[in-house]
Amino acid sequence: MDRQAQARGGRPPVKPLVSVVIPAYNAGPFIEVSVESALTQSFRDLEVIVVNDGSTDDTAERLSAFHDPRLRLIEQSNQGYASALNTGIRASEGEYVGILDADDVWQPAKLSRHIELHVERSGIDLTFSWVEVIDVHGRPVKMPCPRWRGTISFPQLLTDYVIRTSSAVVMRRAAAEQAGLFDPALPRCIDFEFFLRVSLLRENNVCAIPDVLTGYRRHAAQRTRDWQRIRQGWNQMLASLRPRAPEQVARVEKLASSNMHRYYAAIAYEGSNFREALQLIARSCSLSPGAFVRDPRNWKMTAAAIAGVTLPRKALLAVERAAGYERPE
């Protein structure tokens, strides 16, 4: 039977302004750093809810080292990422909800920056910061990350997922509830699909914070290493969104799918599946040839895939170093 356990010291006497939800499944190697980055925010009016989604490692034991009354632990049987997020949001008490994956970290000023923007602009339902990729040791990895400025519309977000990770996001709890929370039926693209539904609530309600406030950790065990499952989630996501916004989806679907195939190619490349990466980037081109040619990211991915297929390993590594690219561990 699932049980909810309140952290040492009890719940704060008044409702916090912000609830930080951390879904955790076998997150032992990273959970302490993640939780610490939430509890040491310069913004103090918060609660941190860790949803332990049936972990079989020492996640719960590691959390026992914390004695901050703002930290709560919810234990449930393994139900998946979306379910863990929904459990945390339903249990939250804050007016705003921030999501922090158990392997990611926040900069100390993150919540302050997000709440400042939300207070200033009542029409904003969701804010997201810029992201820096880090490795298993927390060191920066030289990988390109989107640098969006200002608000972003549903078609723009569908075309290019510049939010990058759910850990970048702080949103109004009321908007999350109105959008219907996360969809447990999706195998992947869970956060992408949900944030798109939030963007449909009203015009210009999703806005970037132009500062690197989130560390997005790359490691071998994470969900985003399986591009086939991501493609499955993408196709299911499109099927769900078409009836919600038929005209907007139809207008950008080919370009969005083209960009996703470049993303699949990048994942295949990271796994040293170079011929697969080349096939995927070719498919990206076929879906939207004109836009493909105009986007320099496509040329870089094409060149990388060709190099992977044609160059010996030592030569390829030399080219990657010269380009300032580091493949995650």
XYZ file of N, CA and C in Angstrom, residues 92-214:
369
model
N 0.567 19.387 -3.460
C 1.208 20.685 -3.236
C 0.213 21.705 -2.708
N 0.754 22.731 -2.060
C -0.077 23.778 -1.476
C 0.278 25.163 -1.993
N 1.325 25.267 -2.787
C 1.769 26.566 -3.259
C 0.912 27.122 -4.389
N 0.959 28.422 -4.531
C 0.291 29.072 -5.665
C 1.031 28.775 -6.964
N 2.341 28.536 -6.843
C 3.171 28.206 -7.991
C 3.818 26.841 -7.773
N 4.076 26.133 -8.870
C 4.715 24.825 -8.819
C 5.955 24.838 -9.703
N 7.081 24.463 -9.136
C 8.300 24.269 -9.909
C 8.603 22.782 -9.987
N 9.048 22.329 -11.145
C 9.399 20.919 -11.324
C 10.914 20.795 -11.361
N 11.419 19.846 -10.608
C 12.863 19.596 -10.589
C 13.083 18.096 -10.687
N 13.590 17.630 -11.816
C 13.892 16.209 -11.943
C 14.995 15.839 -10.950
N 14.950 14.605 -10.478
C 15.815 14.180 -9.373
C 17.290 14.123 -9.736
N 17.625 14.256 -11.023
C 19.032 14.267 -11.417
C 19.495 15.651 -11.868
N 18.604 16.640 -11.821
C 18.958 17.992 -12.247
C 19.196 18.893 -11.034
N 19.683 20.114 -11.288
C 19.949 21.058 -10.197
C 19.510 22.452 -10.606
N 19.248 23.270 -9.592
C 18.883 24.670 -9.797
C 19.968 25.587 -9.255
N 20.127 26.721 -9.912
C 20.947 27.790 -9.372
C 20.205 28.467 -8.217
N 20.914 29.019 -7.234
C 20.251 29.567 -6.037
C 19.214 30.649 -6.309
N 19.378 31.416 -7.381
C 18.451 32.525 -7.655
C 17.275 32.125 -8.541
N 17.170 30.865 -8.893
C 16.170 30.458 -9.877
C 14.745 30.860 -9.476
N 14.283 30.408 -8.331
C 12.902 30.692 -7.951
C 12.631 32.187 -7.815
N 13.579 32.916 -7.294
C 13.406 34.370 -7.176
C 13.135 35.001 -8.531
N 13.895 34.593 -9.537
C 13.721 35.148 -10.874
C 12.361 34.772 -11.465
N 11.971 33.533 -11.275
C 10.694 33.084 -11.824
C 9.518 33.795 -11.156
N 9.519 33.841 -9.843
C 8.387 34.446 -9.129
C 8.319 35.937 -9.405
N 9.444 36.568 -9.535
C 9.480 37.990 -9.876
C 8.748 38.247 -11.188
N 8.991 37.410 -12.188
C 8.322 37.578 -13.482
C 6.830 37.262 -13.372
N 6.483 36.207 -12.650
C 5.066 35.870 -12.487
C 4.293 36.998 -11.802
N 4.887 37.604 -10.787
C 4.212 38.686 -10.067
C 4.057 39.909 -10.957
N 5.080 40.194 -11.747
C 5.036 41.362 -12.628
C 4.037 41.196 -13.761
N 3.863 39.959 -14.245
C 3.041 39.738 -15.434
C 1.981 38.673 -15.126
N 0.810 39.135 -14.760
C -0.258 38.223 -14.347
C -0.776 37.363 -15.500
N -0.481 37.746 -16.728
C -0.931 36.971 -17.878
C -0.046 35.784 -18.200
N 1.032 35.626 -17.459
C 1.955 34.510 -17.691
C 1.568 33.336 -16.791
N 1.391 32.168 -17.391
C 1.066 30.960 -16.636
C 2.283 30.070 -16.410
N 3.256 30.134 -17.313
C 4.412 29.236 -17.232
C 5.667 29.983 -17.638
N 6.691 29.883 -16.809
C 7.995 30.463 -17.132
C 9.038 29.354 -17.198
N 10.039 29.553 -18.053
C 11.123 28.577 -18.131
C 12.449 29.310 -18.301
N 13.458 28.796 -17.634
C 14.786 29.410 -17.689
C 15.624 28.769 -18.787
N 16.723 29.387 -19.105
C 17.726 28.755 -19.953
C 18.390 27.617 -19.177
N 18.968 26.697 -19.937
C 19.497 25.449 -19.366
C 20.962 25.279 -19.737
N 21.718 24.719 -18.816
C 23.087 24.302 -19.081
C 23.179 22.797 -18.884
N 23.778 22.097 -19.843
C 23.953 20.650 -19.724
C 25.136 20.375 -18.801
N 24.943 19.421 -17.875
C 26.017 19.019 -16.972
C 26.195 17.499 -17.051
N 27.363 17.029 -16.624
C 27.621 15.589 -16.658
C 27.297 14.960 -15.306
N 27.652 13.692 -15.134
C 27.312 12.982 -13.902
C 27.966 13.600 -12.676
N 29.063 14.345 -12.882
C 29.775 14.977 -11.781
C 29.345 16.425 -11.559
N 28.378 16.896 -12.355
C 27.922 18.267 -12.235
C 28.745 19.275 -13.010
N 29.653 18.781 -13.856
C 30.492 19.692 -14.646
C 29.791 20.066 -15.941
N 29.933 21.319 -16.388
C 29.297 21.730 -17.634
C 29.786 20.908 -18.826
N 28.853 20.575 -19.708
C 29.157 19.844 -20.939
C 28.923 20.791 -22.110
N 29.845 20.800 -23.049
C 29.729 21.691 -24.199
C 28.705 21.131 -25.185
N 27.457 21.464 -24.945
C 26.375 21.084 -25.838
C 25.492 22.294 -26.060
N 25.054 22.521 -27.295
C 24.201 23.690 -27.559
C 22.856 23.560 -26.874
N 22.375 24.658 -26.295
C 21.063 24.706 -25.651
C 20.285 25.907 -26.182
N 18.975 25.783 -26.322
C 18.171 26.903 -26.842
C 18.291 28.136 -25.964
N 18.224 29.291 -26.580
C 18.290 30.559 -25.868
C 17.127 31.440 -26.332
N 15.922 31.036 -25.971
C 14.718 31.763 -26.374
C 14.551 33.010 -25.505
N 13.973 34.045 -26.096
C 13.675 35.278 -25.357
C 12.201 35.626 -25.538
N 11.577 36.102 -24.465
C 10.197 36.550 -24.543
C 9.203 35.403 -24.487
N 7.985 35.686 -24.924
C 6.941 34.676 -24.904
C 7.066 33.751 -26.110
N 6.425 32.596 -25.998
C 6.442 31.619 -27.081
C 5.025 31.067 -27.261
N 4.582 30.970 -28.500
C 3.226 30.522 -28.807
C 3.180 29.002 -28.930
N 1.975 28.469 -28.994
C 1.798 27.030 -29.193
C 2.491 26.547 -30.467
N 2.273 27.174 -31.642
C 2.957 26.676 -32.849
C 4.470 26.753 -32.754
N 4.983 27.821 -32.156
C 6.433 27.956 -32.016
C 7.001 26.874 -31.112
N 6.306 26.593 -30.023
C 6.785 25.581 -29.077
C 6.686 24.187 -29.676
N 5.617 23.916 -30.420
C 5.483 22.620 -31.076
C 6.593 22.425 -32.105
N 6.946 23.486 -32.792
C 7.982 23.419 -33.818
C 9.356 23.180 -33.214
N 9.615 23.780 -32.073
C 10.961 23.729 -31.489
C 10.836 23.740 -29.972
N 11.137 22.622 -29.321
C 10.945 22.497 -27.881
C 12.083 23.196 -27.140
N 11.999 24.500 -27.071
C 13.080 25.286 -26.482
C 13.088 25.233 -24.959
N 12.041 24.702 -24.341
C 12.043 24.560 -22.880
C 13.101 23.548 -22.461
N 13.292 22.549 -23.264
C 14.355 21.538 -23.137
C 14.121 20.504 -22.037
N 13.757 20.939 -20.838
C 13.553 19.994 -19.737
C 12.519 20.556 -18.778
N 11.761 19.667 -18.144
C 10.749 20.111 -17.189
C 11.371 20.834 -15.998
N 12.638 20.559 -15.706
C 13.309 21.214 -14.585
C 13.489 22.710 -14.800
N 13.292 23.175 -16.013
C 13.425 24.602 -16.305
C 12.188 25.393 -15.907
N 11.096 24.720 -15.553
C 9.768 25.330 -15.500
C 9.302 25.647 -14.083
N 8.649 26.813 -13.958
C 7.828 27.166 -12.799
C 6.503 27.678 -13.354
N 5.380 27.167 -12.837
C 4.079 27.518 -13.411
C 3.057 27.805 -12.319
N 1.997 28.468 -12.715
C 0.885 28.682 -11.802
C 0.170 27.351 -11.569
N -0.059 27.047 -10.327
C -0.711 25.774 -10.006
C -2.098 25.711 -10.631
N -2.810 26.827 -10.641
C -4.153 26.847 -11.224
C -4.112 26.511 -12.708
N -3.080 26.972 -13.403
C -2.952 26.675 -14.834
C -2.658 25.200 -15.054
N -1.810 24.619 -14.191
C -1.504 23.194 -14.308
C -2.767 22.362 -14.143
N -3.593 22.749 -13.177
C -4.837 22.017 -12.952
C -5.811 22.222 -14.115
N -5.883 23.445 -14.619
C -6.778 23.730 -15.735
C -6.367 22.957 -16.990
N -5.063 22.792 -17.204
C -4.569 22.064 -18.370
C -4.777 20.557 -18.249
N -5.015 20.066 -17.033
C -5.315 18.646 -16.866
C -4.164 17.783 -16.398
N -3.076 18.409 -15.919
C -1.904 17.681 -15.430
C -1.269 16.808 -16.520
N -0.332 15.950 -16.121
C 0.470 15.184 -17.070
C -0.256 13.906 -17.483
N 0.019 13.440 -18.681
C -0.675 12.278 -19.242
C 0.131 11.008 -18.991
N -0.306 10.129 -18.074
C 0.445 8.903 -17.774
C 0.467 7.902 -18.926
N -0.377 8.102 -19.934
C -0.428 7.147 -21.052
C 0.707 7.343 -22.041
N 1.381 8.491 -21.990
C 2.463 8.759 -22.940
C 3.742 8.031 -22.528
N 4.434 7.360 -23.458
C 5.695 6.708 -23.118
C 6.843 7.698 -22.989
N 6.814 8.773 -23.746
C 7.807 9.843 -23.721
C 7.116 11.147 -24.146
N 7.870 12.254 -24.193
C 7.329 13.580 -24.535
C 6.260 14.010 -23.529
N 6.352 13.505 -22.311
C 5.332 13.768 -21.301
C 5.297 15.249 -20.938
N 6.458 15.833 -20.665
C 6.499 17.244 -20.305
C 6.173 18.131 -21.511
N 6.697 17.772 -22.671
C 6.463 18.517 -23.908
C 4.957 18.649 -24.155
N 4.248 17.540 -24.109
C 2.812 17.539 -24.389
C 2.045 18.375 -23.383
N 2.417 18.266 -22.106
C 1.713 19.022 -21.069
C 1.942 20.521 -21.220
N 3.176 20.932 -21.456
C 3.454 22.358 -21.595
C 2.756 22.938 -22.830
N 2.604 22.141 -23.872
C 1.837 22.597 -25.034
C 0.379 22.830 -24.657
N -0.183 21.943 -23.842
C -1.573 22.146 -23.406
C -1.697 23.408 -22.555
N -0.694 23.681 -21.725
C -0.710 24.920 -20.950
C -0.689 26.129 -21.896
N 0.104 26.052 -22.947
C 0.212 27.182 -23.880
C -1.084 27.447 -24.635
N -1.986 26.476 -24.656
C -3.283 26.659 -25.318
C -4.314 27.333 -24.417
N -4.003 27.519 -23.148
C -4.981 28.093 -22.225
C -5.323 29.525 -22.589
N -4.322 30.314 -22.989
C -4.539 31.701 -23.403
C -3.314 32.184 -24.148
N -3.453 33.303 -24.850
C -2.374 33.823 -25.688
C -1.212 34.335 -24.836
N 0.003 34.108 -25.332
C 1.222 34.702 -24.756
C 1.374 34.411 -23.260
N 1.101 33.173 -22.863
C 1.154 32.833 -21.437
C 2.364 32.001 -21.044
N 3.279 31.769 -21.984
C 4.514 31.027 -21.707
C 5.684 31.946 -22.029
N 6.598 32.114 -21.076
C 7.645 33.121 -21.254
C 8.993 32.605 -20.740
N 10.042 32.935 -21.480
C 11.404 32.544 -21.105
C 12.021 33.547 -20.139
N 12.872 33.045 -19.271
C 13.724 33.880 -18.430
C 15.135 33.766 -18.999
N 15.679 34.840 -19.534
C 16.950 34.753 -20.280
C 18.182 34.679 -19.390
N 18.255 33.594 -18.649
C 19.419 33.379 -17.790
C 19.535 31.874 -17.516
N 20.765 31.383 -17.407
C 20.991 29.965 -17.141
C 20.770 29.711 -15.652
N 19.635 29.098 -15.330
C 19.268 28.867 -13.941
C 19.045 27.385 -13.635
N 19.179 26.533 -14.657
C 18.899 25.105 -14.507
C 20.043 24.274 -15.060
